[in-house]
Amino acid sequence: PPRILTLEEPVLHMEHCIAFAVHGNPAPTLHWLHNGQVLRETEIIHMEFYQQGEVSEGCLLFNKPTHYNNGNYTIVATNQLGSANQTIKGHFLEKPFPAMSGLFSFQMQYTLKFLCVDSKAFSFQVSIAVGLAAFACVLLVVLFIMINKYGRRSKFGMKG
């Protein structure tokens, strides 16, 4: 049955790499889980490995990972004789502006409260904005008609 020989924390080479080595005969199939969910390989996250005898060695590679890629990574090796898995924590970046998240939620709550309390004032402001926009449209239509009617003077007094 498969046996996981090594599973290392992410290291930055050309890309971030979670190195692993798995032993098994017959050669096991390998797949990964991220926080318990099946990890689909993409251009950003993919696995590369080579088979050397009964040992598969390789890396789960990350091309410019972000804080969304932080979490638990589990390698699962399976063959006809059984399966093995092992988990490691992958931490790539801190969440941006963690101290500011409380401020943003406060601002959002204040804004929603303001809109709910002053809904009459808000609807009045919207009606004024719509009225001004309608007036501007009517003015543009009148100007367009005036330019078309009186703006076409022939150069030499000839009628077209």
Short mmCIF file of C-alpha atoms in Angstrom, two decimals:
data_model
loop_
_atom_site.label_atom_id
_atom_site.label_comp_id
_atom_site.label_asym_id
_atom_site.label_seq_id
_atom_site.Cartn_x
_atom_site.Cartn_y
_atom_site.Cartn_z
CA PRO A 1 0.00 0.00 0.00
CA PRO A 2 1.07 3.62 -0.43
CA ARG A 3 3.10 5.32 2.27
CA ILE A 4 3.88 9.03 2.44
CA LEU A 5 7.59 9.40 3.13
CA THR A 6 7.84 13.19 3.33
CA LEU A 7 5.56 16.20 3.17
CA GLU A 8 7.24 19.56 3.70
CA GLU A 9 5.94 23.05 4.40
CA PRO A 10 5.85 25.43 1.43
CA VAL A 11 9.23 26.79 0.34
CA LEU A 12 9.82 29.49 -2.29
CA HIS A 13 12.06 28.44 -5.18
CA MET A 14 10.98 29.73 -8.59
CA GLU A 15 7.44 29.06 -7.35
CA HIS A 16 6.20 28.08 -3.91
CA CYS A 17 6.58 24.31 -3.49
CA ILE A 18 5.08 21.79 -1.06
CA ALA A 19 7.57 18.95 -1.56
CA PHE A 20 6.47 15.35 -1.11
CA ALA A 21 7.69 11.80 -1.55
CA VAL A 22 5.34 8.81 -1.72
CA HIS A 23 6.24 5.11 -1.82
CA GLY A 24 3.94 2.48 -3.31
CA ASN A 25 3.88 -0.63 -5.46
CA PRO A 26 1.95 -0.48 -7.72
CA ALA A 27 2.53 3.25 -8.21
CA PRO A 28 -0.22 5.18 -6.42
CA THR A 29 -2.39 7.86 -7.99
CA LEU A 30 -1.99 11.21 -6.24
CA HIS A 31 -4.44 14.01 -5.64
CA TRP A 32 -4.69 16.93 -3.21
CA LEU A 33 -7.28 18.44 -0.89
CA HIS A 34 -7.37 22.08 0.22
CA ASN A 35 -9.21 22.52 3.54
CA GLY A 36 -10.93 19.18 2.97
CA GLN A 37 -12.14 20.00 -0.57
CA VAL A 38 -10.72 18.42 -3.74
CA LEU A 39 -8.08 20.75 -5.18
CA ARG A 40 -8.45 21.30 -8.91
CA GLU A 41 -5.18 21.96 -10.65
CA THR A 42 -4.91 25.21 -12.61
CA GLU A 43 -2.15 27.34 -14.12
CA ILE A 44 -1.66 28.86 -10.66
CA ILE A 45 -1.66 25.59 -8.65
CA HIS A 46 -0.39 22.37 -10.20
CA MET A 47 1.48 19.22 -9.26
CA GLU A 48 4.72 18.04 -10.84
CA PHE A 49 6.39 14.76 -9.89
CA TYR A 50 8.56 12.00 -11.25
CA GLN A 51 8.57 8.28 -10.60
CA GLN A 52 11.86 6.73 -9.50
CA GLY A 53 11.33 3.04 -8.88
CA GLU A 54 8.57 2.71 -6.29
CA VAL A 55 8.94 6.31 -5.07
CA SER A 56 7.10 9.33 -6.49
CA GLU A 57 8.80 12.63 -5.64
CA GLY A 58 7.59 16.06 -6.55
CA CYS A 59 6.00 19.35 -5.60
CA LEU A 60 2.62 20.94 -5.42
CA LEU A 61 3.54 24.24 -7.10
CA PHE A 62 1.95 27.65 -6.48
CA ASN A 63 2.53 30.53 -8.88
CA LYS A 64 2.23 33.75 -6.82
CA PRO A 65 -0.16 32.48 -4.13
CA THR A 66 -2.23 34.91 -2.05
CA HIS A 67 -3.89 34.73 1.36
CA TYR A 68 -6.78 32.87 -0.30
CA ASN A 69 -4.39 29.93 -0.78
CA ASN A 70 -3.61 29.69 2.95
CA GLY A 71 -4.95 26.56 4.62
CA ASN A 72 -4.49 22.85 5.09
CA TYR A 73 -3.17 20.83 2.16
CA THR A 74 -3.67 17.06 2.20
CA ILE A 75 -1.95 14.68 -0.20
CA VAL A 76 -3.91 11.49 -0.89
CA ALA A 77 -2.11 8.50 -2.40
CA THR A 78 -4.20 5.53 -3.57
CA ASN A 79 -3.49 2.20 -5.25
CA GLN A 80 -5.19 -1.21 -5.38
CA LEU A 81 -3.73 -2.15 -1.96
CA GLY A 82 -4.94 0.87 -0.02
CA SER A 83 -4.52 4.59 0.50
CA ALA A 84 -2.59 7.03 2.65
CA ASN A 85 -2.93 10.73 3.35
CA GLN A 86 -1.07 13.41 5.23
CA THR A 87 -1.87 17.08 5.87
CA ILE A 88 0.33 20.13 6.19
CA LYS A 89 -0.49 23.78 6.82
CA GLY A 90 0.32 26.11 3.94
CA HIS A 91 0.68 29.80 4.83
CA PHE A 92 1.68 32.12 2.00
CA LEU A 93 0.53 35.68 2.76
CA GLU A 94 -1.20 37.54 5.56
CA LYS A 95 -4.69 38.83 4.92
CA PRO A 96 -4.28 42.44 3.72
CA PHE A 97 -5.23 45.16 6.22
CA PRO A 98 -6.46 42.87 9.01
CA ALA A 99 -6.67 45.78 11.48
CA MET A 100 -8.77 47.80 9.04
CA SER A 101 -11.49 45.15 8.58
CA GLY A 102 -13.25 46.27 11.77
CA LEU A 103 -13.20 49.87 10.56
CA PHE A 104 -14.74 48.89 7.21
CA SER A 105 -17.51 46.92 8.86
CA PHE A 106 -18.22 49.90 11.16
CA GLN A 107 -18.39 52.24 8.17
CA MET A 108 -20.73 49.87 6.32
CA GLN A 109 -23.04 49.56 9.34
CA TYR A 110 -23.07 53.36 9.76
CA THR A 111 -23.84 53.88 6.07
CA LEU A 112 -26.69 51.35 6.10
CA LYS A 113 -28.11 52.89 9.29
CA PHE A 114 -27.88 56.38 7.76
CA LEU A 115 -29.71 55.25 4.62
CA CYS A 116 -32.45 53.54 6.61
CA VAL A 117 -33.02 56.48 8.96
CA ASP A 118 -32.92 59.16 6.29
CA SER A 119 -34.80 57.32 3.55
CA LYS A 120 -37.14 60.32 3.01
CA ALA A 121 -34.20 62.68 2.53
CA PHE A 122 -32.55 60.14 0.24
CA SER A 123 -35.65 59.76 -1.95
CA PHE A 124 -35.94 63.57 -2.14
CA GLN A 125 -32.31 63.78 -3.31
CA VAL A 126 -32.93 61.09 -5.92
CA SER A 127 -36.02 62.88 -7.24
CA ILE A 128 -34.05 66.15 -7.57
CA ALA A 129 -31.26 64.33 -9.44
CA VAL A 130 -33.79 62.71 -11.81
CA GLY A 131 -35.50 66.05 -12.40
CA LEU A 132 -32.20 67.77 -13.24
CA ALA A 133 -31.25 64.95 -15.60
CA ALA A 134 -34.63 65.20 -17.39
CA PHE A 135 -34.25 69.00 -17.71
CA ALA A 136 -30.75 68.54 -19.19
CA CYS A 137 -32.08 66.02 -21.74
CA VAL A 138 -34.91 68.35 -22.83
CA LEU A 139 -32.43 71.25 -23.13
CA LEU A 140 -30.10 69.14 -25.32
CA VAL A 141 -32.98 68.10 -27.61
CA VAL A 142 -34.10 71.74 -28.02
CA LEU A 143 -30.52 72.83 -28.80
CA PHE A 144 -30.16 70.04 -31.35
CA ILE A 145 -33.38 71.07 -33.12
CA MET A 146 -32.35 74.75 -33.13
CA ILE A 147 -28.92 73.98 -34.57
CA ASN A 148 -30.40 71.79 -37.30
CA LYS A 149 -33.08 74.32 -38.23
CA TYR A 150 -31.09 77.59 -38.09
CA GLY A 151 -27.49 76.47 -38.25
CA ARG A 152 -27.42 75.39 -41.89
CA ARG A 153 -26.76 78.57 -43.82
CA SER A 154 -25.39 78.07 -47.32
CA LYS A 155 -22.10 79.85 -48.01
CA PHE A 156 -23.01 81.74 -51.17
CA GLY A 157 -26.69 82.37 -50.64
CA MET A 158 -27.63 79.32 -52.69
CA LYS A 159 -30.47 77.18 -51.56
CA GLY A 160 -29.79 73.44 -51.39
#
